[in-house]
Structures are given as C-alpha cells and as structure tokens.
Amino acid sequence: MERFLDYFVPNKYCLDLNINKHEKKIGGRVVVNGEALNGVVKFHAVDLEIADVSINGKSTKFEVDGEKLVIFEVPLGDVEIVIDYKGYLNENMEGAYLSTYEYNGKIETIVATQFESHYAREAFPCIDEPAAKAVFELTITVPDADDLILTNVPMGEPTPRMSTYLLAWVIGKFHGKTVTNKHGVKITTYCSLAQDIDTVDFANEIAARSLEFYDDNFGESYPLEKLEQVALPDFEAGAMENWGLVTYRESMLLVSKNATLGTKKSVALTVAHELSHQWFGDLVTMKWWDDLWLNESFATVMEYYAVDAICPEYKIFEGFFTGDCCAALLRDAYTGVQSVHQEVHDPAEIATLFDAAIVYAKGARLMLMLIRLMGWENFCKGIVDYFDKYKYQNTVGDDLWISLKPYAKFDPKKLMHAFIDKPGYPVVTNLKSDFEKFSQRRFLLDGLMEDSDWPLPEITEDMSGHYVLNLSEVEFNERLANFDKLGLEEKLRLLIDRDLITKSGLQSAASLVPLALEFRHESAPAVWNKISSIIANLKIYFDDESDGEKLLKKYVFNLIDEKLSEVGLITKKDDDEDTIRLRANLLGLDYFAEDKVRLKELAKKYDDDYEKMDKEVRDDILSAKVYLEPEVVGTYLEKYKSVVDPDVKFDYLASACLTRNEKQLEKLLALLGNVKIVKPQDQLYLFIYLYRNSKARKKTFLWLMRNWDFVKKTGGDKTLSDYPMFVARLARTKDELKDFVKFFGPMRRDPALARAIEIGENEIRARVKLIEKGRAEVLEALQKVA
C-alpha cells in the first residue's frame, strides 16, 4: 500500500476552519510545515474541494486524483504548504459529522469528529497515516456564539506531537462538571443539555483515579493540563481516545441514579480503557495499523488492572475471564480468523482489524499471560523504559519486547510472536502427571486439528494461558470431585474448556447435561455465568416449542429453583455485589424456563414510572411483563422514544424485542430503518435484538437483504462487518446457512467484509454439523435426568 509519508514528512499543521452546522459545511485554510522528500507530494483528501495550493507563498500546480491531492513542483527540503479547501459535514459518524438531540422541544445540533482509523482525510487535507505525527494548532469559527467549542488542547495552543487520527473537536451545547485529581489534572465531563448533569459524576471519579493509577505505574505523567470527556448522542463505536478530548457513546459514559451495577462496571472499564490509550496509542503510537494491538490489546488488559485497583469490590477480572477470554477462545477457533498482528493491504481492511474478540480480547489475554509470567512490578519496569524511550514516537511490537526483556526470565519476543503473529491456539493433552509432558494441536471447531508447537513456558490450570486443556475423563472427574477446593479461576477453566471441547466433538455435548447439575448449589456468580453459557449452547439442539426444548426448560428450572429461592427475586439492602450478579444470572435462566409463578411475581413489580422499579432487576421485570402481556410492547416503545437515560432506554427496547406475539413483532420490525425513532448508531442493536428472537429471525434477515444499501449508507465501516458476524453467531439451520451464503457470498471480494463472511460461513456449517450429530444424545441425556 502506498505511504504518503514517503513523499512528505509533516512537522506542524495550523488549521483555520469555518464550521457551519446549519449549512453542513466545513472549510478553511490548512498550513503545513514539513520536509518534502519528493518533487511530487501527496495528501489524503476524501470528498474535499481544493480551491488553491501554494508552496512557500507561491501558487503551484495540483490535481485531485480520486481520494488524494497531488501537488507538483515541490522543492525538496523544508517547505510550507498552504491549502484552501471546503467540504461537507456528514451524518454517518465518521470524519467530521453532525449529531442531534432534543431539548425543551427543540432539536440541538452538534458537530463532532471520529478520525480513527483513516477519516481525518474527510475533514481536512493531511498525511493521514499513524506514523505521520505532527503538532496541530487549531482555530475554529462557528456561527453560533453560544456554542461550546472543545478541542484536544485549548484552541490556539499547540498539541503534543500526535497522529492525525487523534485530532478532535466537538461543537454544540453541553453542560458538565469539573474535578481535579491528586496529580493536578483538571478533568471535565460533558453531556447534552437533555441529560441530567449529575450523570457525569461517576465518569469524573473513575477518570481522575485512572489517570493517577497510570501515572503511578507507567513512570510518565499524563502530559496535558486538562482532560475532557464528552458523551455524544450519535457515536458509532463505544468511545474514542482523542488525546485530551475523549468522546463516548452516551451509554458508555453516563451513570444516573437508575444505573445498574452492570452499567457502572461497563462505564468504569470503558473510561479506564480510553485513558490508558493516552499512553498506549497517544503518547506512543504504532507505526502502522498492522500493529493496532499495541494500542488495543494493552488498553483492554490495562482497563481491568486499573478498575481492579480503583474498585476492588467489583471483582472485575471475573468478567474478563467469563467475557473477554471466552469470546477470544470461541472466535479464535475458526479457520480464516485474523491474527492479533495482521497485515493490511487495502485501506478498506483497516476497519476489519478492530475485531473485539481478537485484537482486543485475545491480545489482552496474551498480555495477561505475559504479565503473570513476568510479575506486575517487573512488567511495569519494562513499560517505564518503553515510554521513556519512545514517547511522542511510533513503534512496532519488537520495540516493546526489547524493553521488557531485561525484566523477564524468558524471551518475551519469542513467546509473544508465536501467539500474536498467527491465528489460533493449542488444545493441550496431558502425557505425564500435572502436564510435565504434553502434546498440543491447534484447536478448531470447523476443521481438522493439526499438530502445533506454541511455546508454553508453563501449563497452569488458572485462566492465564490462551489454550484449552483436554483432560481425560479420569482427570476431569478428579477435579470435579474436588471442585469446592479449586480456586475460582480453576473452576472457570474446567467449565470453559469442557464447554469448548464439546463443541469440537472431542467430547459429547450430552456430557454437559449431568455436568451442569453438579453446580446447582454453587454461589459464585462467575460460575453461574458460565453455566448460563452452557445452557445457551444446549438450546441450539432443539427447535422452538419442540418436546426437546420443553424438556430442557424443565431441566433448567430444576437446576436453578433452589438457588433462586435462596437469593430471591428482588434486591435487598444487604445484598453484596456477588448476590446481585448471581440473581441476574439466575433470573435470565428462569425466564428461559418459563417459570410462570416467578414471572407473574416479577410482572407485579412493574411500574409505569421506571424510577420506582428495582433497578437491578428492571430488565427482568420488563421482560416478565411483556411475556405475560404482549400488548405492553406499545407502551415500551413510547417509553423508548421519551426516556433520555440510555441505560433505561435500552431496557425498554431489548425487553420489547423478546415478545413472541407476531402482531407486536411487526411494530418492532417496522423500526428497522426508521432512524427518526431508532438512531443509526442503534440500528445494529435493534437488528441483533430481533434476529436473536426466533419468531422474528426470518423476517429480520429478509429486511437486511432488502435494505443493505441503507445499512451501508448509515452505518460506519466498523459496523458493517458486524452484520454477518452476528448473523453467523446465531444461525443454526441449513436454511439459515443457505440464506447466509446466498446473500453474503457475492460480497466476498469486499475487503471490509471478506473475513467476516468466510468465518461466518465456517461457523454456521460447524454448528449445523454439531447439531445433527449431537441432538439425539443431548435429548437422551435430558430424558435420563428428567
């Protein structure tokens, strides 16, 4: 791929911009100082109209060729290039875009930016490559004098040397609160006027303490005087780490008095993730997108270390083990999956790198493995050296391994290259007591497992290593008999690995039926989280309302009845975090079991005023109500339209989409594509909610086939591949496989979709085969325990 940095090395940009949200226009003058390495210089410029270009004060020849500006007759050496241009603000949440919210009956318009990965070029001409670091000075003129203008640093001041994708501005009407942390950094969190200003308090507290944690451990203090965080009404991703001006989806930043424990944990992790990027990604940046993991894998593992230090009561690593680790193991078990370090050959491929299960989750687990092998203190010593040497520069992975090596008793480079540079992981079989000797093969769910050779310094039965243990029945039963004596991570490893192994055919899925019953008296919420996953995997074997499904529902009721009676349906004053999480898991299983007695009891707790419902079981109350009274869907949709609290808003929508009533489902299906009610940023979630409802699945996929052009127009690059990915995650019949191949098959040549389509087809084929092979065995196992 051509690199424009080979022609010109920017040193400083001075941007004097006029941004008019009413006319949807952006433009002005860009003054770039840098070194010309070639007589022809190229700038990235997408959908921009170039009016004039001058070099060192003299007009020069130029042309716009597709998505680039080509400037001719450039003298070699230090030059000043001035570009006058204009462009337009879009509404697809990339580049410089428009966002709206309603306040006091009036529509307020915001201008925001999203430049990662390669969208700065849509807002101004630039060398839009991560290695092209430069200083930026920004001046913005807007028509509304009362609009707040936020930028990375105070307007007119120079930024640190940074990549174009980290530049940002937000313009509009907001209110916020400011705190100052122990190290003197001023932190301000903003939200729209429609949101309660107190909803920023939690994010301010987490941000203040996260910066302190990173300052203390990274040996390099946060380099800016201020940090601003903004909750945007329209945002494609979860959040974006723009240096000094971090932007978020509202649901990822705001915490109201009605927020659940789960929401608080999610916001804490998101804030800690983005703020770790102020070092991993902003201060030190990967040279090219193939090393995106240097940003995201680190930020993901660091968010857990930070939140664990700040809020130990959250037991946050339990969520990492049952969430991120499981997602990584599942995704990484298919042929065609990308490696953590993945080459990029086409700009369209850049968006596909942001695979949450691989670059984020798998990479984070590999970093956890490394950290545990080194020890936290030794790891931080290496990180201190890394930041000291490479601050304000760009790096590749080997730069990091070299920095860590003096503090490790092994070669980090050799270990990490083996896992990062190739996809997959091993299934390990014990050949001698306690894995003193073992064999390994690449673990796959859709192909033959071949012998492999990953360097494994040690085999442990906690959650550190990215591998699966294939225990013999004797070994497995020994551990099961002593389950109470195992540590929590050992318990989770036992269940997670067995669940995966049954998917591969190395063990029968029927073995999960008696296995889950062994845990009916278990109290650890993380274990029940995994039991819930096992039940979800058993659901795939039976059609709706079949005798097999009815038997499974009865089985689940017997599994949870005693423990759910013990914890109760409603939150008590003395409930600790474990009890709240345990109840949530059990109520989810109880809903599947169609326990009408408890569903009726929960439905009685419904109140038209959502603030009067128990917030920790609000979604369970809403689900029970819609199960018993389908016509309440209309009420939920009105609530969805009027409520501004993002946490509550989505409880109403998600619960409505559980209905099995065809008349009510038609109301929900009509919202697909209706961006006046369900914003473009939320259309994917609506699609997923409806597609996972078996009663709506066929019609939901039909809508997708008929409206793909709408999806491409309104969704960002990173969202597009989520559609085949989520369809593949849920599809399980031959007809659904046929529809998937028929619709997505012709799109295989699109670099932005190719990998998701290939893995998706492999995933569905493997699942169909698994169901055909295991259905009778699972049914027989359920009959034995009935």
CSV table of C-alpha atoms in Angstrom, one decimal, residues 141-439:
chain,number,residue,atom,x,y,z
A,141,THR,CA,-15.0,29.8,13.8
A,142,VAL,CA,-18.8,28.9,14.2
A,143,PRO,CA,-22.0,30.9,13.5
A,144,ASP,CA,-23.5,30.3,17.0
A,145,ALA,CA,-21.6,32.4,19.6
A,146,ASP,CA,-23.1,30.4,22.5
A,147,ASP,CA,-21.9,27.0,21.1
A,148,LEU,CA,-19.1,25.4,23.2
A,149,ILE,CA,-16.0,24.5,21.2
A,150,LEU,CA,-13.9,21.7,22.6
A,151,THR,CA,-10.5,20.7,21.2
A,152,ASN,CA,-7.6,18.4,22.3
A,153,VAL,CA,-5.9,21.4,24.0
A,154,PRO,CA,-7.2,25.0,24.4
A,155,MET,CA,-7.8,26.5,21.0
A,156,GLY,CA,-4.8,28.2,19.5
A,157,GLU,CA,-2.3,26.3,21.6
A,158,PRO,CA,-0.1,23.6,20.1
A,159,THR,CA,-0.8,19.9,20.8
A,160,PRO,CA,1.9,17.4,21.5
A,161,ARG,CA,3.3,15.5,18.5
A,162,MET,CA,0.5,13.1,17.6
A,163,SER,CA,-1.1,11.2,14.8
A,164,THR,CA,-4.0,12.7,12.7
A,165,TYR,CA,-6.5,10.2,13.9
A,166,LEU,CA,-6.2,11.6,17.4
A,167,LEU,CA,-7.1,15.2,16.5
A,168,ALA,CA,-10.7,16.1,17.6
A,169,TRP,CA,-13.2,18.8,18.1
A,170,VAL,CA,-16.8,18.9,19.4
A,171,ILE,CA,-19.1,21.9,18.9
A,172,GLY,CA,-22.5,22.4,20.4
A,173,LYS,CA,-24.5,23.0,23.6
A,174,PHE,CA,-23.4,20.9,26.6
A,175,HIS,CA,-23.1,21.2,30.3
A,176,GLY,CA,-20.6,19.5,32.5
A,177,LYS,CA,-18.7,19.2,35.8
A,178,THR,CA,-15.0,19.6,36.6
A,179,VAL,CA,-12.8,17.9,39.2
A,180,THR,CA,-9.1,18.0,39.7
A,181,ASN,CA,-7.3,14.8,40.6
A,182,LYS,CA,-4.4,14.3,43.1
A,183,HIS,CA,-1.8,15.0,40.4
A,184,GLY,CA,-3.4,18.3,39.4
A,185,VAL,CA,-5.1,17.3,36.2
A,186,LYS,CA,-8.3,19.2,35.5
A,187,ILE,CA,-11.0,16.7,34.3
A,188,THR,CA,-14.3,17.9,32.9
A,189,THR,CA,-17.0,15.6,31.7
A,190,TYR,CA,-19.8,16.9,29.4
A,191,CYS,CA,-23.2,15.7,28.4
A,192,SER,CA,-26.0,17.1,26.3
A,193,LEU,CA,-28.5,19.5,27.9
A,194,ALA,CA,-31.1,16.8,27.7
A,195,GLN,CA,-29.1,14.6,30.2
A,196,ASP,CA,-29.0,15.2,33.9
A,197,ILE,CA,-25.7,16.9,34.7
A,198,ASP,CA,-25.2,14.6,37.7
A,199,THR,CA,-24.8,11.7,35.3
A,200,VAL,CA,-21.2,12.7,34.7
A,201,ASP,CA,-20.1,12.4,38.3
A,202,PHE,CA,-19.2,8.7,38.2
A,203,ALA,CA,-17.1,9.1,35.0
A,204,ASN,CA,-15.3,12.0,36.5
A,205,GLU,CA,-14.3,10.0,39.6
A,206,ILE,CA,-13.2,7.0,37.5
A,207,ALA,CA,-11.2,9.2,35.1
A,208,ALA,CA,-9.5,11.1,38.0
A,209,ARG,CA,-8.4,7.8,39.7
A,210,SER,CA,-7.5,6.1,36.4
A,211,LEU,CA,-5.1,8.8,35.5
A,212,GLU,CA,-3.5,8.6,38.9
A,213,PHE,CA,-3.1,4.8,38.6
A,214,TYR,CA,-1.4,5.1,35.2
A,215,ASP,CA,0.8,8.0,36.3
A,216,ASP,CA,2.0,5.8,39.2
A,217,ASN,CA,2.7,2.7,37.2
A,218,PHE,CA,3.9,4.0,33.8
A,219,GLY,CA,6.6,6.3,35.1
A,220,GLU,CA,5.4,9.0,32.7
A,221,SER,CA,2.8,11.5,34.0
A,222,TYR,CA,-0.2,12.4,31.9
A,223,PRO,CA,1.3,15.2,29.7
A,224,LEU,CA,-1.7,17.6,29.3
A,225,GLU,CA,-3.1,20.1,31.8
A,226,LYS,CA,-6.7,19.0,31.1
A,227,LEU,CA,-8.8,16.0,30.1
A,228,GLU,CA,-12.2,16.4,28.7
A,229,GLN,CA,-14.8,13.7,28.2
A,230,VAL,CA,-17.9,14.1,26.1
A,231,ALA,CA,-21.0,12.0,25.8
A,232,LEU,CA,-22.3,12.2,22.2
A,233,PRO,CA,-25.9,11.4,21.2
A,234,ASP,CA,-24.6,9.8,18.0
A,235,PHE,CA,-21.5,7.7,18.0
A,236,GLU,CA,-20.6,4.6,16.1
A,237,ALA,CA,-18.1,2.9,18.4
A,238,GLY,CA,-18.1,2.8,22.2
A,239,ALA,CA,-15.6,5.5,22.7
A,240,MET,CA,-12.5,7.2,21.2
A,241,GLU,CA,-9.3,8.1,22.8
A,242,ASN,CA,-8.6,11.5,21.2
A,243,TRP,CA,-5.7,13.0,23.2
A,244,GLY,CA,-7.2,15.3,25.9
A,245,LEU,CA,-10.7,15.1,24.4
A,246,VAL,CA,-12.2,11.6,24.7
A,247,THR,CA,-15.5,11.1,23.1
A,248,TYR,CA,-18.1,8.4,24.1
A,249,ARG,CA,-21.4,7.0,23.3
A,250,GLU,CA,-23.8,8.2,26.0
A,251,SER,CA,-24.4,4.7,27.3
A,252,MET,CA,-20.6,4.2,27.8
A,253,LEU,CA,-20.1,7.3,29.9
A,254,LEU,CA,-23.2,8.5,31.8
A,255,VAL,CA,-24.3,6.9,35.0
A,256,SER,CA,-27.6,8.0,36.5
A,257,LYS,CA,-29.2,7.2,39.9
A,258,ASN,CA,-31.1,4.5,38.0
A,259,ALA,CA,-28.0,2.8,36.6
A,260,THR,CA,-27.4,-0.9,37.4
A,261,LEU,CA,-24.2,-2.3,38.9
A,262,GLY,CA,-23.5,-3.8,35.4
A,263,THR,CA,-23.7,-0.3,33.9
A,264,LYS,CA,-21.3,1.2,36.4
A,265,LYS,CA,-18.8,-1.6,35.7
A,266,SER,CA,-19.1,-1.1,32.0
A,267,VAL,CA,-18.6,2.6,32.2
A,268,ALA,CA,-15.7,2.2,34.6
A,269,LEU,CA,-14.0,-0.2,32.2
A,270,THR,CA,-14.6,2.0,29.2
A,271,VAL,CA,-13.2,5.1,30.8
A,272,ALA,CA,-10.2,3.2,32.1
A,273,HIS,CA,-9.7,1.8,28.6
A,274,GLU,CA,-9.7,5.1,26.9
A,275,LEU,CA,-7.5,6.8,29.4
A,276,SER,CA,-4.9,4.0,29.2
A,277,HIS,CA,-4.8,5.0,25.5
A,278,GLN,CA,-3.5,8.4,26.5
A,279,TRP,CA,-0.2,6.4,26.9
A,280,PHE,CA,-0.7,3.3,24.8
A,281,GLY,CA,-1.7,4.8,21.5
A,282,ASP,CA,-1.4,8.6,22.0
A,283,LEU,CA,2.0,9.1,23.7
A,284,VAL,CA,3.4,6.1,21.9
A,285,THR,CA,1.7,5.1,18.7
A,286,MET,CA,2.0,2.1,16.4
A,287,LYS,CA,3.8,2.8,13.1
A,288,TRP,CA,1.1,1.2,11.0
A,289,TRP,CA,-2.3,-0.4,11.5
A,290,ASP,CA,-0.9,-4.0,11.5
A,291,ASP,CA,0.3,-3.2,15.0
A,292,LEU,CA,-3.1,-2.0,16.2
A,293,TRP,CA,-2.8,-4.5,19.0
A,294,LEU,CA,-0.1,-2.3,20.5
A,295,ASN,CA,-3.0,0.1,21.2
A,296,GLU,CA,-6.0,-2.1,21.8
A,297,SER,CA,-4.6,-5.2,23.5
A,298,PHE,CA,-2.8,-3.1,26.1
A,299,ALA,CA,-5.7,-0.8,26.7
A,300,THR,CA,-8.0,-3.8,27.2
A,301,VAL,CA,-5.9,-5.5,29.8
A,302,MET,CA,-5.0,-2.2,31.5
A,303,GLU,CA,-8.7,-1.3,31.9
A,304,TYR,CA,-9.1,-4.4,34.1
A,305,TYR,CA,-5.9,-3.7,36.1
A,306,ALA,CA,-7.0,-0.1,36.7
A,307,VAL,CA,-10.6,-0.8,37.7
A,308,ASP,CA,-9.5,-3.7,39.9
A,309,ALA,CA,-7.2,-1.2,41.7
A,310,ILE,CA,-9.8,1.5,41.9
A,311,CYS,CA,-12.9,-0.6,42.6
A,312,PRO,CA,-11.8,-4.0,44.1
A,313,GLU,CA,-15.3,-4.7,45.2
A,314,TYR,CA,-16.3,-5.1,41.5
A,315,LYS,CA,-14.1,-8.3,41.2
A,316,ILE,CA,-13.7,-7.1,37.7
A,317,PHE,CA,-11.4,-9.8,36.4
A,318,GLU,CA,-14.2,-12.3,36.8
A,319,GLY,CA,-15.9,-10.5,34.0
A,320,PHE,CA,-12.7,-10.7,31.9
A,321,PHE,CA,-12.5,-14.4,32.4
A,322,THR,CA,-16.1,-15.2,31.6
A,323,GLY,CA,-16.4,-12.5,28.9
A,324,ASP,CA,-13.3,-11.5,27.0
A,325,CYS,CA,-11.4,-14.8,27.4
A,326,CYS,CA,-14.4,-16.9,26.3
A,327,ALA,CA,-15.0,-14.5,23.3
A,328,ALA,CA,-11.4,-14.9,22.3
A,329,LEU,CA,-11.3,-18.7,22.6
A,330,LEU,CA,-14.5,-19.0,20.5
A,331,ARG,CA,-13.6,-16.6,17.7
A,332,ASP,CA,-10.0,-17.9,17.5
A,333,ALA,CA,-11.2,-21.5,17.0
A,334,TYR,CA,-12.3,-21.0,13.3
A,335,THR,CA,-10.2,-21.2,10.2
A,336,GLY,CA,-9.9,-17.8,8.4
A,337,VAL,CA,-9.7,-15.8,11.6
A,338,GLN,CA,-7.2,-12.9,11.7
A,339,SER,CA,-4.1,-13.0,13.9
A,340,VAL,CA,-3.6,-10.3,16.5
A,341,HIS,CA,-0.8,-8.8,14.4
A,342,GLN,CA,-2.4,-8.6,10.9
A,343,GLU,CA,-1.0,-7.2,7.7
A,344,VAL,CA,-3.1,-4.6,5.9
A,345,HIS,CA,-3.1,-4.5,2.1
A,346,ASP,CA,-6.0,-2.2,1.4
A,347,PRO,CA,-7.5,0.8,3.2
A,348,ALA,CA,-10.8,-1.0,3.4
A,349,GLU,CA,-9.2,-3.7,5.5
A,350,ILE,CA,-8.2,-1.3,8.3
A,351,ALA,CA,-11.7,-1.2,9.8
A,352,THR,CA,-11.8,-5.0,9.9
A,353,LEU,CA,-8.8,-5.0,12.3
A,354,PHE,CA,-11.0,-3.8,15.1
A,355,ASP,CA,-12.2,-7.4,15.9
A,356,ALA,CA,-13.2,-7.2,19.5
A,357,ALA,CA,-12.6,-10.9,20.1
A,358,ILE,CA,-9.1,-10.9,18.6
A,359,VAL,CA,-7.2,-7.5,18.7
A,360,TYR,CA,-8.9,-6.6,22.0
A,361,ALA,CA,-9.8,-9.7,23.9
A,362,LYS,CA,-7.2,-12.3,22.7
A,363,GLY,CA,-4.5,-9.7,22.7
A,364,ALA,CA,-5.4,-8.7,26.2
A,365,ARG,CA,-5.4,-12.3,27.4
A,366,LEU,CA,-1.9,-12.8,25.9
A,367,MET,CA,-0.8,-9.7,27.7
A,368,LEU,CA,-2.2,-11.1,30.9
A,369,MET,CA,-0.3,-14.3,30.3
A,370,LEU,CA,2.9,-12.2,29.8
A,371,ILE,CA,2.3,-10.0,32.9
A,372,ARG,CA,1.7,-13.0,35.1
A,373,LEU,CA,4.8,-14.7,33.9
A,374,MET,CA,6.9,-11.6,34.5
A,375,GLY,CA,5.1,-10.3,37.6
A,376,TRP,CA,3.4,-6.9,37.7
A,377,GLU,CA,6.3,-5.0,39.1
A,378,ASN,CA,8.8,-6.3,36.5
A,379,PHE,CA,6.3,-5.7,33.7
A,380,CYS,CA,5.9,-2.1,34.8
A,381,LYS,CA,9.7,-1.6,34.9
A,382,GLY,CA,9.8,-2.5,31.3
A,383,ILE,CA,6.9,-0.3,30.4
A,384,VAL,CA,8.6,2.7,32.2
A,385,ASP,CA,11.6,2.1,29.9
A,386,TYR,CA,9.4,1.8,26.9
A,387,PHE,CA,7.6,5.1,27.4
A,388,ASP,CA,10.8,6.9,28.4
A,389,LYS,CA,12.5,5.8,25.1
A,390,TYR,CA,9.6,6.1,22.7
A,391,LYS,CA,7.3,8.9,24.0
A,392,TYR,CA,5.9,11.0,21.1
A,393,GLN,CA,7.2,8.5,18.6
A,394,ASN,CA,6.0,5.4,16.7
A,395,THR,CA,6.9,1.8,17.4
A,396,VAL,CA,6.5,-1.8,16.3
A,397,GLY,CA,5.9,-4.8,18.6
A,398,ASP,CA,9.5,-5.7,18.8
A,399,ASP,CA,10.3,-2.4,20.4
A,400,LEU,CA,8.1,-3.4,23.3
A,401,TRP,CA,9.5,-6.9,23.7
A,402,ILE,CA,13.1,-5.5,23.8
A,403,SER,CA,12.0,-3.1,26.6
A,404,LEU,CA,10.5,-5.9,28.6
A,405,LYS,CA,13.3,-8.5,28.1
A,406,PRO,CA,15.7,-7.2,30.9
A,407,TYR,CA,13.0,-7.8,33.4
A,408,ALA,CA,11.8,-11.3,32.3
A,409,LYS,CA,13.4,-14.8,32.9
A,410,PHE,CA,12.3,-15.8,29.4
A,411,ASP,CA,12.3,-14.2,25.9
A,412,PRO,CA,9.1,-12.2,25.6
A,413,LYS,CA,9.7,-11.7,21.8
A,414,LYS,CA,9.8,-15.5,21.2
A,415,LEU,CA,6.8,-16.2,23.3
A,416,MET,CA,4.6,-13.4,22.0
A,417,HIS,CA,5.4,-13.6,18.3
A,418,ALA,CA,4.2,-17.2,18.4
A,419,PHE,CA,0.8,-16.2,19.6
A,420,ILE,CA,0.4,-12.8,18.0
A,421,ASP,CA,1.7,-13.5,14.5
A,422,LYS,CA,-0.5,-16.5,13.8
A,423,PRO,CA,-4.2,-17.2,14.5
A,424,GLY,CA,-5.4,-20.0,16.8
A,425,TYR,CA,-4.3,-21.6,20.0
A,426,PRO,CA,-3.4,-25.1,21.2
A,427,VAL,CA,-5.5,-27.8,22.8
A,428,VAL,CA,-3.2,-29.4,25.3
A,429,THR,CA,-3.3,-33.1,26.3
A,430,ASN,CA,-1.5,-34.3,29.4
A,431,LEU,CA,1.0,-37.1,28.8
A,432,LYS,CA,2.6,-37.1,32.2
A,433,SER,CA,1.4,-36.0,35.7
A,434,ASP,CA,0.5,-32.3,36.0
A,435,PHE,CA,1.5,-31.5,32.4
A,436,GLU,CA,5.2,-32.2,32.9
A,437,LYS,CA,4.9,-33.6,29.4
A,438,PHE,CA,2.1,-32.8,27.0
A,439,SER,CA,1.1,-32.8,23.4
